[in-house]
XYZ file of C-alpha atoms in Angstrom:
403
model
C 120.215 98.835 118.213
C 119.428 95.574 119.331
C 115.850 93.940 118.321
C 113.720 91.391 119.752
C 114.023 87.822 118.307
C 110.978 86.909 116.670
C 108.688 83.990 117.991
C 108.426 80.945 116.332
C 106.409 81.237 113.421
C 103.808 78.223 114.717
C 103.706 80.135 118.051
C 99.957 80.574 118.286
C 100.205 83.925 120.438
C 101.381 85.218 116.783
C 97.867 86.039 116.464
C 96.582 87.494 119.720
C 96.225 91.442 119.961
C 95.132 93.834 122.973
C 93.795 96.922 121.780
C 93.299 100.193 123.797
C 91.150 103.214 123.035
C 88.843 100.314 121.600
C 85.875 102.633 120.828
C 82.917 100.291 119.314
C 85.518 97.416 118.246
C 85.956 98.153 114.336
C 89.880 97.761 114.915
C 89.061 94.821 115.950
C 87.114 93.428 113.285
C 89.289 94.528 111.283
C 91.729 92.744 112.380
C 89.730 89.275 113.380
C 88.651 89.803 109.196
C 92.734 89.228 108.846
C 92.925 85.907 111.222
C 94.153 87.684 114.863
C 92.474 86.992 118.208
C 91.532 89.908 120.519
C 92.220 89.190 124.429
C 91.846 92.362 125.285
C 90.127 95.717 124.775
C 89.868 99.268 126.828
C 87.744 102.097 126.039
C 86.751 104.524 128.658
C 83.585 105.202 126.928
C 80.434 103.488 128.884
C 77.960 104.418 125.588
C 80.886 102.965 122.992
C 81.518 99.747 125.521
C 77.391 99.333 125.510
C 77.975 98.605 121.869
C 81.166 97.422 121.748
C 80.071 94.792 124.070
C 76.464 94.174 122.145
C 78.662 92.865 118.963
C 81.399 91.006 120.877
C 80.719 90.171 124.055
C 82.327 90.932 127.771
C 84.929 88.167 127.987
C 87.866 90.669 127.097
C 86.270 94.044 127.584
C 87.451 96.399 130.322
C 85.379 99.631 130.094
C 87.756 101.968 132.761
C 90.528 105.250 132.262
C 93.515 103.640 130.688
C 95.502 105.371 134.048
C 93.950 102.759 135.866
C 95.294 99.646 133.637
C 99.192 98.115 133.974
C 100.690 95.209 132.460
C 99.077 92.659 134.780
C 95.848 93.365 132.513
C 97.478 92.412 129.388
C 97.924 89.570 128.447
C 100.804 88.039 126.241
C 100.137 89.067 122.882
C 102.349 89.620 119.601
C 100.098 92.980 118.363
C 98.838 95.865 120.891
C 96.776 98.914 118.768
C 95.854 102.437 120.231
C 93.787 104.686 118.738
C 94.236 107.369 120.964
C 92.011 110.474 121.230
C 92.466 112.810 117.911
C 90.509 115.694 119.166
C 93.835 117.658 120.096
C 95.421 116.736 116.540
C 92.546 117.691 114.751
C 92.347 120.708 112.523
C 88.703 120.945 114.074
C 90.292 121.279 117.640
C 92.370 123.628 119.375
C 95.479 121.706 118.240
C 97.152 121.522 121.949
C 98.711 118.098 120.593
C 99.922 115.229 122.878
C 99.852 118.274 124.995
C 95.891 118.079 125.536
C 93.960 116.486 128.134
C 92.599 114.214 125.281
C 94.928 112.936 123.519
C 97.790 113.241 126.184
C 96.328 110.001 127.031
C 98.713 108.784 124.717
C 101.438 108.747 127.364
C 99.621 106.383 129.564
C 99.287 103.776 126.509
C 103.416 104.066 126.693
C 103.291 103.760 130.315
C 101.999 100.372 129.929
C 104.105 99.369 127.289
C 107.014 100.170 129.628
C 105.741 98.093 132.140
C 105.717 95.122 130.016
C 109.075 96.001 128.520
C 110.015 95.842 132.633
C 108.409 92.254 133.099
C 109.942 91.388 129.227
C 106.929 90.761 127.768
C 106.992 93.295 125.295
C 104.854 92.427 122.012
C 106.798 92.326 118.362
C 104.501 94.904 116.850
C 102.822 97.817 118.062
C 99.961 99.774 115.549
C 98.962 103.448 116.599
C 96.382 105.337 114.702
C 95.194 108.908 114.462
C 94.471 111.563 112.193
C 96.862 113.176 109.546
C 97.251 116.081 111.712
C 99.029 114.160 113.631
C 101.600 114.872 111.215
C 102.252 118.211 111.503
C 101.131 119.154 114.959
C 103.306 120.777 117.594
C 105.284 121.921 114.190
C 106.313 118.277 114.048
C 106.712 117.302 117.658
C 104.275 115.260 118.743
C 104.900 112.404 116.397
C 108.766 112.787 116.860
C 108.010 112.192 120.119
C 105.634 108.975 119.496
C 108.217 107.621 117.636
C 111.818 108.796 119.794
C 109.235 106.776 122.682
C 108.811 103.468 120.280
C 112.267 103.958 119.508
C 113.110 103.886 123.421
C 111.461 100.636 123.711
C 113.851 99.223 120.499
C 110.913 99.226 117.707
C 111.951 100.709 114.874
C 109.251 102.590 113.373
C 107.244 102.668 109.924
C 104.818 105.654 109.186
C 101.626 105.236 106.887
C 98.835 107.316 105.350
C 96.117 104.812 104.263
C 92.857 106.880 103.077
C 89.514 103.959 102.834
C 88.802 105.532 99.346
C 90.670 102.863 98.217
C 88.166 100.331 100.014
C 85.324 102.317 101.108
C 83.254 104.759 99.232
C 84.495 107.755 102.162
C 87.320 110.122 102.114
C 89.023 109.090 105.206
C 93.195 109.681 105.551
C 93.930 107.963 108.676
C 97.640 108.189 109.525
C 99.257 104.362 111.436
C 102.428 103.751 113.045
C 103.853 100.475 113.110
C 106.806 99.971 115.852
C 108.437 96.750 114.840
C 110.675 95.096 117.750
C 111.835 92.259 115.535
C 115.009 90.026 114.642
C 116.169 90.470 111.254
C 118.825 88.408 109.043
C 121.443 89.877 107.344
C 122.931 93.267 106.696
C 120.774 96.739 107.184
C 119.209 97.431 103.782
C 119.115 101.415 103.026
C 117.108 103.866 100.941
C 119.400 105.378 98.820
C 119.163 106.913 95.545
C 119.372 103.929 93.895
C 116.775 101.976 96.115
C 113.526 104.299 97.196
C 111.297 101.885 96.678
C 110.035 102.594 100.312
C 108.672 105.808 99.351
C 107.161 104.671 96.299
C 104.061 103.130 97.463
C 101.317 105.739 98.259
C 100.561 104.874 101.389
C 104.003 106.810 102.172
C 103.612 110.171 100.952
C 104.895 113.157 100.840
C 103.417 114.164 104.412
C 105.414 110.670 105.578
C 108.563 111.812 104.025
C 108.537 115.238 105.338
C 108.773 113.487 108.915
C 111.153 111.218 107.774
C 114.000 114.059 106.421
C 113.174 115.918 109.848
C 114.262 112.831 112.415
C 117.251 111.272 110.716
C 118.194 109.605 113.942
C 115.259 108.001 113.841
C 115.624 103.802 113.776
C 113.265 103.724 110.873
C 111.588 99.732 109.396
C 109.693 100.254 106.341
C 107.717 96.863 105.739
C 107.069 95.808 102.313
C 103.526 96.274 101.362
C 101.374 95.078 99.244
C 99.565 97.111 96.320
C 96.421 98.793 97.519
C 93.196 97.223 95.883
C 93.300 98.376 92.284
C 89.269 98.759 92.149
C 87.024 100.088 94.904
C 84.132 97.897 94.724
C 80.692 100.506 95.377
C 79.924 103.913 95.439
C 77.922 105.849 97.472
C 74.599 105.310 95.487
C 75.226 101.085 96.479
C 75.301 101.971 100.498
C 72.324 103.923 100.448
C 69.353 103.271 103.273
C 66.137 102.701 101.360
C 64.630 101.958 104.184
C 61.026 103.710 104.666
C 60.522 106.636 106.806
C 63.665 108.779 106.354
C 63.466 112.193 107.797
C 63.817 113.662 104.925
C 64.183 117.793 105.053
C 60.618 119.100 104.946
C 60.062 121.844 102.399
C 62.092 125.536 104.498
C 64.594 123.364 105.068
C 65.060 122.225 101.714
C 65.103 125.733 100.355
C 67.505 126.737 102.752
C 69.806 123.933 102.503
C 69.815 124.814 98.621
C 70.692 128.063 99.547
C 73.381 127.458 100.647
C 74.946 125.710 97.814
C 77.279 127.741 96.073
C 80.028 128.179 92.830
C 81.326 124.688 91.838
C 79.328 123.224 94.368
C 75.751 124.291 92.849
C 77.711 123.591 88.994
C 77.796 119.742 90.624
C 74.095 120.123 91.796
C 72.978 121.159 88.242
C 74.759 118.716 86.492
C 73.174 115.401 88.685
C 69.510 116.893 87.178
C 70.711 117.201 84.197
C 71.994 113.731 84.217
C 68.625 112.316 86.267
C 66.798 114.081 84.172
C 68.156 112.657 80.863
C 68.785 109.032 82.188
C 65.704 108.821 84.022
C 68.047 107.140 86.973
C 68.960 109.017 90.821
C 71.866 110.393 91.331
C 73.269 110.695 94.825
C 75.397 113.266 96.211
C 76.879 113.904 99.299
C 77.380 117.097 101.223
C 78.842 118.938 104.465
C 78.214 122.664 105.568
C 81.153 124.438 106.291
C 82.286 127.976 106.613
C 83.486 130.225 103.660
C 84.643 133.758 103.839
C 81.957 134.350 106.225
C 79.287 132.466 104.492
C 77.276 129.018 105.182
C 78.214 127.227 102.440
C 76.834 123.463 101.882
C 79.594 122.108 99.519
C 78.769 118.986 97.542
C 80.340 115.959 95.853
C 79.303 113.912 93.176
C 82.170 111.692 92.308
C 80.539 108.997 94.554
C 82.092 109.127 97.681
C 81.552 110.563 100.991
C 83.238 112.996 102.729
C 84.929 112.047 106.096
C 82.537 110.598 108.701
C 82.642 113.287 111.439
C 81.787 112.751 115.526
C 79.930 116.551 116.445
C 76.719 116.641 117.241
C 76.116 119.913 115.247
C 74.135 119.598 112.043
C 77.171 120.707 110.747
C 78.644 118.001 111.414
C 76.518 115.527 110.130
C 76.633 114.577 106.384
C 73.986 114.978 104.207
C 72.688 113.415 101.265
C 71.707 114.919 98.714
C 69.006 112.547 96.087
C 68.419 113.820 92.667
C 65.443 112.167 90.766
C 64.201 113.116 87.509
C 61.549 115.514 88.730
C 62.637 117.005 92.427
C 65.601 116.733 94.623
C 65.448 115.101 98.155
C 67.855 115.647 101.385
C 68.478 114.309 104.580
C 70.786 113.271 107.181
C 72.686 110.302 106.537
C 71.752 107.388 108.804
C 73.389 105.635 111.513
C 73.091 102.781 109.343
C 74.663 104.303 106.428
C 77.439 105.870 108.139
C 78.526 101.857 109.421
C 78.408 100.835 105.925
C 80.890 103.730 104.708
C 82.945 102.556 107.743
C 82.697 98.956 106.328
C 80.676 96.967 108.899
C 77.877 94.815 107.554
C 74.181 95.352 108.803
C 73.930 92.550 111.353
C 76.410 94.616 113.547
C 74.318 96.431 116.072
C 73.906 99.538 116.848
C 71.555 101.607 119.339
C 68.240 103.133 117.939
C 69.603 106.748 118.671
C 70.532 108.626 114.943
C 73.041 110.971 116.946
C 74.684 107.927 119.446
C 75.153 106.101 116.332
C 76.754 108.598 113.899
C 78.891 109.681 116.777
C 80.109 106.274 117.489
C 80.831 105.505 113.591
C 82.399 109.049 113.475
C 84.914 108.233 116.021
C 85.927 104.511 114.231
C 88.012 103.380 111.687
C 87.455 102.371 108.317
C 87.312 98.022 109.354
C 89.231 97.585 105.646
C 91.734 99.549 106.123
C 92.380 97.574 109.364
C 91.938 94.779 107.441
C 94.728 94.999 104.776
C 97.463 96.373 107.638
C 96.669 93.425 109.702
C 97.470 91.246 106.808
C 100.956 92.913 106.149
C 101.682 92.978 109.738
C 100.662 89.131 109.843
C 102.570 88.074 106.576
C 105.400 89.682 107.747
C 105.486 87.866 111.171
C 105.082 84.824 109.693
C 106.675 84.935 106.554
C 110.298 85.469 107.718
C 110.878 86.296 103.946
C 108.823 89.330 104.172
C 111.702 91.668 105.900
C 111.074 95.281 106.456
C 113.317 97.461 104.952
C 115.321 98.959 108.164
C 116.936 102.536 108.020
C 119.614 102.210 110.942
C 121.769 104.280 109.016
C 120.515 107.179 107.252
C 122.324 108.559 104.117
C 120.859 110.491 101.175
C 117.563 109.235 100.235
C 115.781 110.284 96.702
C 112.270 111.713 97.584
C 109.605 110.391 94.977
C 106.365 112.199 94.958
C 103.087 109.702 94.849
């Protein structure tokens, strides 16, 4: 297959991206926190663009359906990102896939970039992001089909599972595909028994290698990464709001909110008294409602991270947290506020004074991060000409490692 030369490495539209699907802008400050220039953004979403707009200004926002954009509206860039509706991926939806209304909008994203493959002004990278299910819906189709389409379009594709645990006090597995259209020096290298280095970082794993044994015609580039950040630098307890005038749960909702905590779940509950009680210090847990064998559970954690940030507007979807003191135990609603801090956003970032608009526009984002550290690998390596991806042309027998 034959790949796009790179740029010149001084070429100053190295660092210019257009993102689609641009929700309230956290790809984006993401990526400005790694040194890249936004030109563009889309989102069809007026109450997202209100904020999105509020923390960044209009100069490069278009707020309109992505069917009504074509290459004319984007400029040159070296990086375009899509973070294309999950709600069809989810396990929480109906799982119709790219086949959805929602995120079938994925198809128009490639309509564009087809256009600008027409007109030659394809960009070097491409980074899509959406939720693990991605992975597995369709029984594997729908991402075959992302990347046969980047493949169409000469990148050759790398596949990624980065969770913001590793930056963020939040469980959040986000899965990212990075189409590379690049020159490269020198032979092919290839994964073989005696080189699987690929699949030994963690943010390839076992999920990522499932996909990659099932499309062996593929054009697979596996970029060299960097480690992931060895410490994760707060915990829950550090992002708390402690603000006055929480809505904390009145006294029946209490009771039934601790009614619901069950098995391991009430175990965790009754060890954070013990430990308040004996240390004289709060303990903070957090905790979703969910459905188990017919009953309303409220299932806690107390390792000091959240669970994933969730978009619903049911109060099961919101996340709750849970305060233990020495002599009573508090709940409430995490705030808008807290929910951008577990997303990574500092506090000047604005946000409306609606609880629900806010926790439904953090719920829908990305951990900032996470965006952070790819843009950095994706910069390096279009920079750095000594930071080659590792491309699999030519698959033979490849050694699975388990991380």
């Amino acid at each position: 297959m034959k790949l796009k030369t790179l740029q010149s490495a001084t070429d100053e539209n190295l660092l210019k991206f257009a993102e689609f699907f641009a929700g309230i802008g956290l790809v984006r400050k993401g990526l400005e926190r790694a040194g890249w220039q936004c030109v563009l953004a889309n989102d069809n979403d007026q109450v997202k663009g209100e904020i999105y707009s509020k923390n960044f200004g209009n100069d490069h926002l278009l707020i309109d359906n992505i069917a009504n954009l074509y290459a004319s509206n984007v400029p040159d860039v070296s990086l375009v990102t899509a973070s294309f509706p999950c709600q069809d991926l989810s396990l929480a939806g109906n799982r119709q896939g790219l086949a959805g209304n929602r995120s079938g909008t994925f198809f128009e994203f490639m309509r564009i970039l087809k256009e600008l493959a027409t007109n030659k002004r394809l960009p070097p990278v491409v980074l899509i992001e959406n939720v693990p299910g991605l992975l597995t819906s369709s029984k594997g189709q729908d991402i075959r089909n992302i990347l046969v389409s980047l493949n169409q379009l000469s990148y050759s594709c790398d596949v990624l599972v980065v969770d913001a645990v590793h930056f963020l006090p939040q469980s959040r597995p986000r899965v990212f595909i990075i189409g590379m259209n690049l020159g490269k020096v020198g032979n092919l290298t290839e994964v073989t028994k005696e080189n699987s280095r690929a699949f030994q970082h963690p943010c390839r794993p076992m999920s990522v290698q499932k996909v990659f044994f099932s499309n062996p015609d593929i054009s697979w580039g596996f970029l060299n990464l960097s480690p992931l950040p060895a410490i994760r630098e707060s915990i829950i307890g550090d992002l708390v709001d402690t603000r006055n005038h929480q809505e904390w749960f009145r006294e029946t909702q209490l009771l039934r909110e601790l009614s619901y905590i069950r098995c391991n779940s009430k175990k965790r509950l009754e060890t954070a008294r013990q430990v308040a009680r004996s240390s004289g210090q709060t303990v903070y847990l957090s905790a979703y409602r969910r459905m188990r064998k017919g009953l309303v559970c409220l299932e806690t954690r107390d390792d000091g991270i959240a669970g994933c940030l969730r978009t619903g507007s049911g109060g099961s979807s919101r996340q709750i947290l849970i305060v233990v003191l020495p002599d009573q135990v508090k709940m409430r609603y995490m705030t808008a506020r807290e929910y951008g801090r577990l997303q990574g956003v500092e506090d000047s970032f604005w946000i409306p004074e609606s609880q629900s608009v806010g926790r439904y526009a953090f719920g829908d984002a990305v951990a900032v991060p996470v965006i952070t550290w790819i843009g950095k690998e994706i910069k390096r390596y279009l920079v750095v000409n000594s930071q080659r991806p590792i491309f699999l042309n030519e698959i033979t027998e490849v050694a699975v490692v388990n991380v």
